[in-house]
Short mmCIF file of C-alpha atoms and ligand atoms in Angstrom, two decimals:
data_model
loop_
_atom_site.label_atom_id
_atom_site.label_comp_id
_atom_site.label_asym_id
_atom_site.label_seq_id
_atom_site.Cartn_x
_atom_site.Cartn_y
_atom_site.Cartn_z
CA UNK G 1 69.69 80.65 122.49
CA UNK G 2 66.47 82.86 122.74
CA UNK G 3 65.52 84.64 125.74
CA UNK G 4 62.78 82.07 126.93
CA UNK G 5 64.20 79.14 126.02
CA UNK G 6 63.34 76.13 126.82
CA UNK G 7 59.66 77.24 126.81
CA UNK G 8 60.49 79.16 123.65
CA UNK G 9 61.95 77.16 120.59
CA UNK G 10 62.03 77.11 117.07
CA UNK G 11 60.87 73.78 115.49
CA UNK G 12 61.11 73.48 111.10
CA UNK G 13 61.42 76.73 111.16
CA UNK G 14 57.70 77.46 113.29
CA UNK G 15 58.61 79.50 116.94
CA UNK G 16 56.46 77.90 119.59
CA UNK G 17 55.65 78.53 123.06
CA UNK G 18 55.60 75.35 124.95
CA UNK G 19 55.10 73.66 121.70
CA UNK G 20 52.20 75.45 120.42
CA UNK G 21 53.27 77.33 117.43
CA UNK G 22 52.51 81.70 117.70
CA UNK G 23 52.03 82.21 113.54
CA UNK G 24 48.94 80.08 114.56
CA UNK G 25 47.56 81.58 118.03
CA UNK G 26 47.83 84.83 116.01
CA UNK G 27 45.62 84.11 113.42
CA UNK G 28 43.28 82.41 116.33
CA UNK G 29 43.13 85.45 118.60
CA UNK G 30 44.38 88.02 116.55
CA UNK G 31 46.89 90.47 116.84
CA UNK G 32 48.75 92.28 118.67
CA UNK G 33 48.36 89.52 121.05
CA UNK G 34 50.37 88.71 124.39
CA UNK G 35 51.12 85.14 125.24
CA UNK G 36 52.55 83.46 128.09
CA UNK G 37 53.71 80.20 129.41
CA UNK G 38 52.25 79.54 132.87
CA UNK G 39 54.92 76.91 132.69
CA UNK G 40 57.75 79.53 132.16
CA UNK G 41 56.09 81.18 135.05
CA UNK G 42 56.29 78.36 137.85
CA UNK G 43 59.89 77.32 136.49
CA UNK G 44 60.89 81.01 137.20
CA UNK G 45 59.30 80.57 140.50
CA UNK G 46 61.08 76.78 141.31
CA UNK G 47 64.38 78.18 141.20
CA UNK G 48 63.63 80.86 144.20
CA UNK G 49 61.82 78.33 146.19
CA UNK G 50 64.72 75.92 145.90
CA UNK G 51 67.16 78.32 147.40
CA UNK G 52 64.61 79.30 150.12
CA UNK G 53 63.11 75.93 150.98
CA UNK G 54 63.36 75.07 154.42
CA UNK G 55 63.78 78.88 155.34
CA UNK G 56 60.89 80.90 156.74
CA UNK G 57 60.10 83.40 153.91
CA UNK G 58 56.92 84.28 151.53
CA UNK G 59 57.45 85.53 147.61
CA UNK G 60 55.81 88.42 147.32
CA UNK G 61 54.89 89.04 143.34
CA UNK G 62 55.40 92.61 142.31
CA UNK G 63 52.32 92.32 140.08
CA UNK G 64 53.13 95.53 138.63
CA UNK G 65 54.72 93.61 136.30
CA UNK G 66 52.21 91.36 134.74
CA UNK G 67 48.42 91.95 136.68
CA UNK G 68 46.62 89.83 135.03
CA UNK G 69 44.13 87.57 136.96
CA UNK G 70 45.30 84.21 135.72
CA UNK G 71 49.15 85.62 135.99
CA UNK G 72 48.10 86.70 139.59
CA UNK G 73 45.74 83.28 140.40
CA UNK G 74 48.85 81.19 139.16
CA UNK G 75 51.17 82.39 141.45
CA UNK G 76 48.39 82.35 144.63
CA UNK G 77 47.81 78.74 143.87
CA UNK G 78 51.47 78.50 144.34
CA UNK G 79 51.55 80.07 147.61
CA UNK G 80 52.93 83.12 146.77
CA UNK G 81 51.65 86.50 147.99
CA UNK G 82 51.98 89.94 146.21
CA UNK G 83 53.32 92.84 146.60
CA UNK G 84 51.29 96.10 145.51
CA UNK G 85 51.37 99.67 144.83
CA UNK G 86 48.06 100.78 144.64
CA UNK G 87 44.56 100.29 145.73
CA UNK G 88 43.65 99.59 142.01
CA UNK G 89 45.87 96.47 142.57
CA UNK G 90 44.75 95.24 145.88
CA UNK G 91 41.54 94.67 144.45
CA UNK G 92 42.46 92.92 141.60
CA UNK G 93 44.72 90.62 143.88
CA UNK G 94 41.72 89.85 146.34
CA UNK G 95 39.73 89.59 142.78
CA UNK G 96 42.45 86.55 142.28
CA UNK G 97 42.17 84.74 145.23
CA UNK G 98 45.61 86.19 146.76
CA UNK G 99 44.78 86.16 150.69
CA UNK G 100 45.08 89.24 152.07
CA UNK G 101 47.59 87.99 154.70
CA UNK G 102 49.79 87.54 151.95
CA UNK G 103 50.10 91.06 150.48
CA UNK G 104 52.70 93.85 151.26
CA UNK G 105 51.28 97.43 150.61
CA UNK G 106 54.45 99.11 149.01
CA UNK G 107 54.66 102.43 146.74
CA UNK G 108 55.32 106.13 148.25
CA UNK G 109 52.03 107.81 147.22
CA UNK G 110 49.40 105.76 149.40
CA UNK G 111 46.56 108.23 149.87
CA UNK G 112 44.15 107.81 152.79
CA UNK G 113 41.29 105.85 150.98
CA UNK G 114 44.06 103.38 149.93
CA UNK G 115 45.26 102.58 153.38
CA UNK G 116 42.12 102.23 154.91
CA UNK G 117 41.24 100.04 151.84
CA UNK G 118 44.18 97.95 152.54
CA UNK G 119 43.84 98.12 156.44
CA UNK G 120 40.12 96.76 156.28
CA UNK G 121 41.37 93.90 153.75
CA UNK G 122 43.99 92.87 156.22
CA UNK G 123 46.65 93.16 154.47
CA UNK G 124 50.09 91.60 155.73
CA UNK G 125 51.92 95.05 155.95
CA UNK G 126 52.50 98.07 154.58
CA UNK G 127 56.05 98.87 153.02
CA UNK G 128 56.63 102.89 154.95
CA UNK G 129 58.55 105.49 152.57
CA UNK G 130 58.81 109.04 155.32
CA UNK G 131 57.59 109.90 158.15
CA UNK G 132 54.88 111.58 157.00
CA UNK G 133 53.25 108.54 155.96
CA UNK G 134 53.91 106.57 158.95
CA UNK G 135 52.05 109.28 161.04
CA UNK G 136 49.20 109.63 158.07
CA UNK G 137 48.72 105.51 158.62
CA UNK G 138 48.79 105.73 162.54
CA UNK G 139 45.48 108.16 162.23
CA UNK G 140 43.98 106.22 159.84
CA UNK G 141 44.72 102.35 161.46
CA UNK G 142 43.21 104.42 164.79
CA UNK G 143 40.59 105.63 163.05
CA UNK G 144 39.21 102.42 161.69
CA UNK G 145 40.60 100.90 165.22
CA UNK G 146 42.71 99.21 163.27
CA UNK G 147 46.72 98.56 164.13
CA UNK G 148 48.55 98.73 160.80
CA UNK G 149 51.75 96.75 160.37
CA UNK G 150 54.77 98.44 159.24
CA UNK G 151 58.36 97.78 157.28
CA UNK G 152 60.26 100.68 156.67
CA UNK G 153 61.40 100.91 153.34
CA UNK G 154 64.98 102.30 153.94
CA UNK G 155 66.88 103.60 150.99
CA UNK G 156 70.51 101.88 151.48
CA UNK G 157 72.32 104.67 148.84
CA UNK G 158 74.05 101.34 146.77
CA UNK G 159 74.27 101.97 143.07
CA UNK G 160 72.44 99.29 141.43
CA UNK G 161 73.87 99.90 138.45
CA UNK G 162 71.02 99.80 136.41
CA UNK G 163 68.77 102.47 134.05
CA UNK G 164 68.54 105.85 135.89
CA UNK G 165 64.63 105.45 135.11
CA UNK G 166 64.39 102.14 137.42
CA UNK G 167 67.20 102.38 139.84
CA UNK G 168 65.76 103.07 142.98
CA UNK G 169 68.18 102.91 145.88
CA UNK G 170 70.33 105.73 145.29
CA UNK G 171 70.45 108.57 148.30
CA UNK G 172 68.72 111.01 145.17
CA UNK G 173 66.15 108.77 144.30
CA UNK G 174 62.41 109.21 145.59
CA UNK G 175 62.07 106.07 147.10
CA UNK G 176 62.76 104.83 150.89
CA UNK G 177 63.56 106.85 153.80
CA UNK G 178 67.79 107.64 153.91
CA UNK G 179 69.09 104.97 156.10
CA UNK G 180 71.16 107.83 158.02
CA UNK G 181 67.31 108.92 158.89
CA UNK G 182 66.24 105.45 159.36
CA UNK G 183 66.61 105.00 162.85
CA UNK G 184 64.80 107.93 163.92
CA UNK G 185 61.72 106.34 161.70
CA UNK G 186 61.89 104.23 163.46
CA UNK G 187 62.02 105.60 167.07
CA UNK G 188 58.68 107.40 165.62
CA UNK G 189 56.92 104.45 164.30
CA UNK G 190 57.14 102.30 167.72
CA UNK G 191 55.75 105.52 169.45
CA UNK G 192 52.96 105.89 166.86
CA UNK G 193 49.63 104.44 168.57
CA UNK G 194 48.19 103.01 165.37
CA UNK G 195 51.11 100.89 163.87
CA UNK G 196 53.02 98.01 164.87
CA UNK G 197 56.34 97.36 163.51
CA UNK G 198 56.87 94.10 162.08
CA UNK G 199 59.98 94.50 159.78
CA UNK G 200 62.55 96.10 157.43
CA UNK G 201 62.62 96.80 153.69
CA UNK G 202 64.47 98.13 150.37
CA UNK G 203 64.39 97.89 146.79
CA UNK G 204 67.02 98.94 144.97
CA UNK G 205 66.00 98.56 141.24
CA UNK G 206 64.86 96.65 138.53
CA UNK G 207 67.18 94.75 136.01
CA UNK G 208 69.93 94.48 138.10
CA UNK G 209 72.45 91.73 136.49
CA UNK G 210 74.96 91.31 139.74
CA UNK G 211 75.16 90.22 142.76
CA UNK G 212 76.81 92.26 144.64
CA UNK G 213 74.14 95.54 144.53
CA UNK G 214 72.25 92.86 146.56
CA UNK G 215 74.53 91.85 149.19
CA UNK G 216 75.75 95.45 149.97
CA UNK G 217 71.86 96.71 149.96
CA UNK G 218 71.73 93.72 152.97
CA UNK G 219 74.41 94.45 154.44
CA UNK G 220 73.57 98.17 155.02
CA UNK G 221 69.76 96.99 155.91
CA UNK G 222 70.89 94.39 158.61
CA UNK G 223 73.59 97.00 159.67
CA UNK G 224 70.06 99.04 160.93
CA UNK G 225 68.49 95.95 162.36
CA UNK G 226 71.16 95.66 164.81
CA UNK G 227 70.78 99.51 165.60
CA UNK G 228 66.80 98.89 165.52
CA UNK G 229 66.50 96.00 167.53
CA UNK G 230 69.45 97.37 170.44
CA UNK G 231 66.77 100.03 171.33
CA UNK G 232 64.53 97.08 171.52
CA UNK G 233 62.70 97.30 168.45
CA UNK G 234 62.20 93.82 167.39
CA UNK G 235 62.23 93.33 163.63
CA UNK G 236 60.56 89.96 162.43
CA UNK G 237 61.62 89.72 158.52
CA UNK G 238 63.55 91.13 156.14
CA UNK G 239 62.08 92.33 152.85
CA UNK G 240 65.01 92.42 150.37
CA UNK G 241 62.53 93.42 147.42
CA UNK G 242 62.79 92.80 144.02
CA UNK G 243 64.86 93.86 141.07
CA UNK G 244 67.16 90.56 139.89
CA UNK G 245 67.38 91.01 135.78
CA UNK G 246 66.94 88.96 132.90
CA UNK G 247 68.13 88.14 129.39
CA UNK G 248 66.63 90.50 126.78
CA UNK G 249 70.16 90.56 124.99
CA UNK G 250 73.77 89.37 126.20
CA UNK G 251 72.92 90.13 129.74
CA UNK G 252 73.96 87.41 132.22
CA UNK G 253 72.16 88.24 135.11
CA UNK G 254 72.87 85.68 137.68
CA UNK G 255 70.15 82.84 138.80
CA UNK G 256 67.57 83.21 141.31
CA UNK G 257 68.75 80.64 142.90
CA UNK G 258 72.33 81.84 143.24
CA UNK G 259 71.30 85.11 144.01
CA UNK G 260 69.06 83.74 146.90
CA UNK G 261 71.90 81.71 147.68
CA UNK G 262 74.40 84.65 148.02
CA UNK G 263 72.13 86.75 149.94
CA UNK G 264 70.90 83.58 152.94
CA UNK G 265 75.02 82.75 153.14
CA UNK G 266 75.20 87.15 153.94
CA UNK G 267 72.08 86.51 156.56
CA UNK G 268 73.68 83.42 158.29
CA UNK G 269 77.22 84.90 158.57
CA UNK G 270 76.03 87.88 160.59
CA UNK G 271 73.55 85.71 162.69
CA UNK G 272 70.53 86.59 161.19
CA UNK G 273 69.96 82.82 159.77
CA UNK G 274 66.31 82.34 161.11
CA UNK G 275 64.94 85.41 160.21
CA UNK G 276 61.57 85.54 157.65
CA UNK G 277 62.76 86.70 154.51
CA UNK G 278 60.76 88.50 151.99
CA UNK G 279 61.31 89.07 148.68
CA UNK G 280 59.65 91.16 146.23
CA UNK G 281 60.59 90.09 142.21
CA UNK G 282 58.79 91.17 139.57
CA UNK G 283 60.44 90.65 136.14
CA UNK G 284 62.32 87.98 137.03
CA UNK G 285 59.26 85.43 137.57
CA UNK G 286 57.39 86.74 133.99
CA UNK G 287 59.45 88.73 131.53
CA UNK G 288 60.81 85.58 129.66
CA UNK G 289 57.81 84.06 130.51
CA UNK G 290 56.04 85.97 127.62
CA UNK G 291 56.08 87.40 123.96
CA UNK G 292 53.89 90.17 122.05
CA UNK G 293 52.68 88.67 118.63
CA UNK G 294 52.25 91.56 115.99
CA UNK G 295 51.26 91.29 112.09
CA UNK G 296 53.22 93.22 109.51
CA UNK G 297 51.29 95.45 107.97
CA UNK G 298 53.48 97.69 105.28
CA UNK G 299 57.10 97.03 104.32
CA UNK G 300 58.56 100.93 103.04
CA UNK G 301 61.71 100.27 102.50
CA UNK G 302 64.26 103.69 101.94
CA UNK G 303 67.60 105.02 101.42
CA UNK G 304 68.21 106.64 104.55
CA UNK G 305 66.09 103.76 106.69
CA UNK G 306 63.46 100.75 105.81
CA UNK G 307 60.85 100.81 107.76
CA UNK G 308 59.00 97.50 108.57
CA UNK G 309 55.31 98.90 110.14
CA UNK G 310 53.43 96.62 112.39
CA UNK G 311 49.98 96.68 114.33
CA UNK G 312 51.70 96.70 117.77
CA UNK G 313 52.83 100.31 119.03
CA UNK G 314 54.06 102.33 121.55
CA UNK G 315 50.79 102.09 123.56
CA UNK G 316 50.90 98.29 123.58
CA UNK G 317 54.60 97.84 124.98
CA UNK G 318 55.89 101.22 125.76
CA UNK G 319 59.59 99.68 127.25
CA UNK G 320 61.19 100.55 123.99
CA UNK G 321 60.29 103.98 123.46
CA UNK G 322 60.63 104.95 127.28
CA UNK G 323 63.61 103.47 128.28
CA UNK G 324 65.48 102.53 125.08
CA UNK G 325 64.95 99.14 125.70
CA UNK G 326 66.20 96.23 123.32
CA UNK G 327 64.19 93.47 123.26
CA UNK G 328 64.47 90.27 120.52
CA UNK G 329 62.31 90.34 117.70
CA UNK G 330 61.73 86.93 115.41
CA UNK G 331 59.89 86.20 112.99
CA UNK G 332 57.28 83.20 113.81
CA UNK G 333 57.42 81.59 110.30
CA UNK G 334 60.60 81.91 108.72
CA UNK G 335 61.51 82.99 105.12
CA UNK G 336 63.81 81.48 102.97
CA UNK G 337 64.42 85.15 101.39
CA UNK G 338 67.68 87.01 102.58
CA UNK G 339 67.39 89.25 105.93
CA UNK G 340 67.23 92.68 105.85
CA UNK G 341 67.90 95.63 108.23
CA UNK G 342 64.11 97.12 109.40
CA UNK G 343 62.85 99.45 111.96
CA UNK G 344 59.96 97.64 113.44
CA UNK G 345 57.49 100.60 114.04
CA UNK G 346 54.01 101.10 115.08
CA UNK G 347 51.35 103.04 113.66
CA UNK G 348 51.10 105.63 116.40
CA UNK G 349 51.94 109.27 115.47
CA UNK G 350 55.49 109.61 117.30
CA UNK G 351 58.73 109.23 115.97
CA UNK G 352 59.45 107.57 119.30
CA UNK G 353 57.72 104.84 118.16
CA UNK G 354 59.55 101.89 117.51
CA UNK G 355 59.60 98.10 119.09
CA UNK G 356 63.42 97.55 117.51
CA UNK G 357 65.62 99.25 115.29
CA UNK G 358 67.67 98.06 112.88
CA UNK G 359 66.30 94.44 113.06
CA UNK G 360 67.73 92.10 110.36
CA UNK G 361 64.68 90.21 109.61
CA UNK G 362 62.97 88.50 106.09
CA UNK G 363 59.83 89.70 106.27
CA UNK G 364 56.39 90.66 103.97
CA UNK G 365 53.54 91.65 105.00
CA UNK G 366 51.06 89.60 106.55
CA UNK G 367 53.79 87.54 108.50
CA UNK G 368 53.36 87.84 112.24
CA UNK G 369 56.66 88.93 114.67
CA UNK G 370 57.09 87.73 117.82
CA UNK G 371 58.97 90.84 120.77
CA UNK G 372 60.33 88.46 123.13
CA UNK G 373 60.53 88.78 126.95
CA UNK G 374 57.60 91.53 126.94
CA UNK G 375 55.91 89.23 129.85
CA UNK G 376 56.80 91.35 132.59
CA UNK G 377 55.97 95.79 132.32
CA UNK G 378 54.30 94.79 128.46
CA UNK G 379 50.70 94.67 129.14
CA UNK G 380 50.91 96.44 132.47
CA UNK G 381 52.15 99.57 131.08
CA UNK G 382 49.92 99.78 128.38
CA UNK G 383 47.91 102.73 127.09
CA UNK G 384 45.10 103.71 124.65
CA UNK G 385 47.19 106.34 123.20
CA UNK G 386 45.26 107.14 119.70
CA UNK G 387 42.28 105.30 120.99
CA UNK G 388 43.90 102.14 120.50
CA UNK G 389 41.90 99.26 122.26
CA UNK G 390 44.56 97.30 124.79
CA UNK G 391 45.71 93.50 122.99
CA UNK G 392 44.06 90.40 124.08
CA UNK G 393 46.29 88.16 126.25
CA UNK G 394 46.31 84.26 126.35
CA UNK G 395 47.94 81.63 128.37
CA UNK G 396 49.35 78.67 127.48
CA UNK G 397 48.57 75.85 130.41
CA UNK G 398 49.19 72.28 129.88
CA UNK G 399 50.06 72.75 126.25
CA UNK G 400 46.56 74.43 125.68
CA UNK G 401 46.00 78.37 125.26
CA UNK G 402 43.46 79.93 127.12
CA UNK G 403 42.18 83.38 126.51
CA UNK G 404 42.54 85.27 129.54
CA UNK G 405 41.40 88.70 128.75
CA UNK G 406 39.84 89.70 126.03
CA UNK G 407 40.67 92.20 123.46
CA UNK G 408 39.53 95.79 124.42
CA UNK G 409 36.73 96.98 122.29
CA UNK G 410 36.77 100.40 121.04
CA UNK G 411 33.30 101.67 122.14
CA UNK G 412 34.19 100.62 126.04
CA UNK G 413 37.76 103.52 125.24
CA UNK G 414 34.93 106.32 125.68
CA UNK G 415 32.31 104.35 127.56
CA UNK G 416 32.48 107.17 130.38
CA UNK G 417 32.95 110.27 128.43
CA UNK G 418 30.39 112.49 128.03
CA UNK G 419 29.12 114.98 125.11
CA UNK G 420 28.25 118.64 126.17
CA UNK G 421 24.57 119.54 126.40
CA UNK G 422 22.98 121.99 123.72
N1 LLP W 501 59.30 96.02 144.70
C1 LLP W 501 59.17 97.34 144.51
C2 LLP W 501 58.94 98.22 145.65
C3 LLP W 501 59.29 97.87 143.22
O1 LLP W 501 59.19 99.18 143.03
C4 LLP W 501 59.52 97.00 142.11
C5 LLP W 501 59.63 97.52 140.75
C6 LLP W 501 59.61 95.63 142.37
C7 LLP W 501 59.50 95.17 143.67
C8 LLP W 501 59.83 94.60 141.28
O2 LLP W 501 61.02 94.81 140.60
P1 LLP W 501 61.48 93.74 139.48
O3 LLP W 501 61.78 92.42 140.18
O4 LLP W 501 60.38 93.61 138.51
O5 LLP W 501 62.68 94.34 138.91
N2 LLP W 501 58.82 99.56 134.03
C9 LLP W 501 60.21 99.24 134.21
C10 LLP W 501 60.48 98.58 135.54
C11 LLP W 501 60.00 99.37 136.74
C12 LLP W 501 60.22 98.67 138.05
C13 LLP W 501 59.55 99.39 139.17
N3 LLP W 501 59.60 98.76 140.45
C14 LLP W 501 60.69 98.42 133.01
O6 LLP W 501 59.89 98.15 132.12
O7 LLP W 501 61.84 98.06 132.94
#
């Protein structure tokens, strides 16, 4: 089955994204292209909400995995929030129609101008990484006479058992304060006069394919809410963040709903049953939710390797080249011709560029390839590396595909540069 599926089928040999065939949206919008299915999207959604539903909790979308407006508006209209990591994406989640009330200000860097951005928005809370940051936001939330909410993001030391790039939660990691540390944070945060603490919070990584990371991360995290809230420190929700995995390959990560199942069975065995639960996914919602479309442009086939060169690269969908990544490549139109083993490269002038290697495909130039699950860190990580303008992106709603942002155009790459006088 392909990653995607249902949404994503073949039909007489065409691949099709809620029934609209790719070969064709390519030639439409061009290429490289991104396309999702909002449909994909929402489904992805359903099966959290029907493990949470009648339990006080909000879905907070790590948009850092797929930012764009009508990916960000989709989810809002759903009642989700968002959670964000930068100031950059606080205004393009207002700029969606996400209420402010619904956002959770997470990320270890915020700077000054970024909290006061997010304090004057009203933003839900903001996710703490050290002390240093919870006494930086007290003097700024004072400043603007402001009081600034607060979770701690506490760094439980589980292995996730994940990429060392994007596991988080490990005591050697940058991220969270050490949960042997965590009560003291605490201690400091109620006696700060600009913040107010409203809850608890860890992420522990990204493509995580078990459960049980999960549960021990929440197990160590209520294990400090009982500490917390004996020295009368009430904490109203739990933010168990984001990080459940998906199927690029033969990974069987488990359901969303299962997972949120395991997790509210850990909450109501220790007593904490009625307690707001956040969570923060990212991938999970999108990544199968969406393929990159990319033409063929040269076929140089060789002893050693055959390369098969397309017009997506590196600086389109970076996930291979940074993090080895494997993700499905299929043709849209298939050949009757016999496969072949290909390198599907871009043009960009690194080695390290490549989308899959060793790919058994029947292919010429001309046809158009489809990288599957590149809806969530695809478009979001992209670059102009060799002054190539960003792809267009479209979404398919109701069985129709709408452009939702256009392709970049080359003169707006060095719009703001400037040539030296004389
Ligand atoms: N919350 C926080 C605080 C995070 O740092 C992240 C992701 C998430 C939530 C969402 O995690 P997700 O559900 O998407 O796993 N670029 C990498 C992934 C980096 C993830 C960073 N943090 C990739 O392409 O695999």
């Amino acid at each position: 089955m392909l990653p995607g599926a249902p949404h994503l089928a073949r039909r007489a040999g065409a691949l099709q994204l809620d029934g609209v065939p790719l070969a064709a949206l390519a030639r439409r919008f061009g290429t490289p292209l991104y396309v999702y299915s909002q449909a994909a999207m929402l489904g992805a959604l359903a099966a959290y909400r029907r493990a949470l539903a009648g339990r006080p909790h909000l879905l907070c979308y790590a948009m850092k995995a797929n930012a764009n407006l009508a990916v960000l508006q989709t989810f809002a209209r759903a009642g989700c929030g968002v959670d964000i990591v930068s100031g950059g994406e606080l205004a393009r989640a207002l700029a969606a129609g996400v209420p402010a009330t619904r956002i959770v200000f997470s990320g270890v860097g915020k700077t000054r101008d970024e909290m006061r951005q997010a304090l004057d928005a009203g933003v839900r809370g903001f996710n703490v990484e050290s002390l240093g940051e919870l006494q930086r936001l007290s003097r700024v939330a004072v400043e603007a006479g402001a009081t600034a909410p607060v979770s701690l993001r506490v760094n439980p030391d589980v292995d996730a058992g994940t990429h060392p790039y994007i596991s988080t939660g490990l005591r050697d990691n940058k991220f969270g304060i050490a949960h042997d540390e965590a009560l003291d944070a605490y201690r400091a945060a109620a006696a700060l006069p600009g913040l107010r603490v409203t809850g608890i919070d860890c992420h522990i990584g990204s493509q995580i394919t078990q459960v049980e990371p999960f549960v021990d991360a929440l197990d160590r995290l209520l294990d400090l809410v009982e500490a917390v809230e004996a020295e009368g420190i009430a904490l109203a929700h739990i933010d168990v963040g984001g990080g459940l995995g998906i199927r690029y390959a033969e990974e069987s990560p488990p359901a969303a709903d299962e997972l949120v199942a395991r997790m509210l069975a850990r909450l109501d065995a220790r007593g904490f049953g009625g307690r707001e639960i956040l969570l923060e996914p990212g991938r999970s919602l999108v990544g199968n939710a969406g393929v990159l479309l990319t033409e063929v442009q040269y076929l140089k086939p060789g002893a050693a390797r055959s390369f098969c060169i397309v017009d997506a690269a590196m600086n389109d969908l970076v996930r291979p080249a940074m993090y080895q990544a494997w993700m499905a490549i299929e043709p849209c139109t298939e050949r009757a011709a016999p496969a072949r083993p290909w390198d599907v490269v871009g043009p960009v002038c690194e080695s390290g560029d490549w989308l899959g290697r060793d790919r058994r495909l029947a292919v010429e130039p001309g046809d158009v390839l489809a990288v599957l699950s590149a809806g969530a860190y695809g478009m979001t990580m992209a670059s102009n590396y060799n002054t190539r303008p960003r792809a267009a992106e479209v979404m398919i709603v109701d069985g129709e595909a709408v452009l939702v942002r256009e392709r970049e155009r080359v003169q707006d790459l060095f719009a703001g540069e400037r040539l030296l006088a004389g």
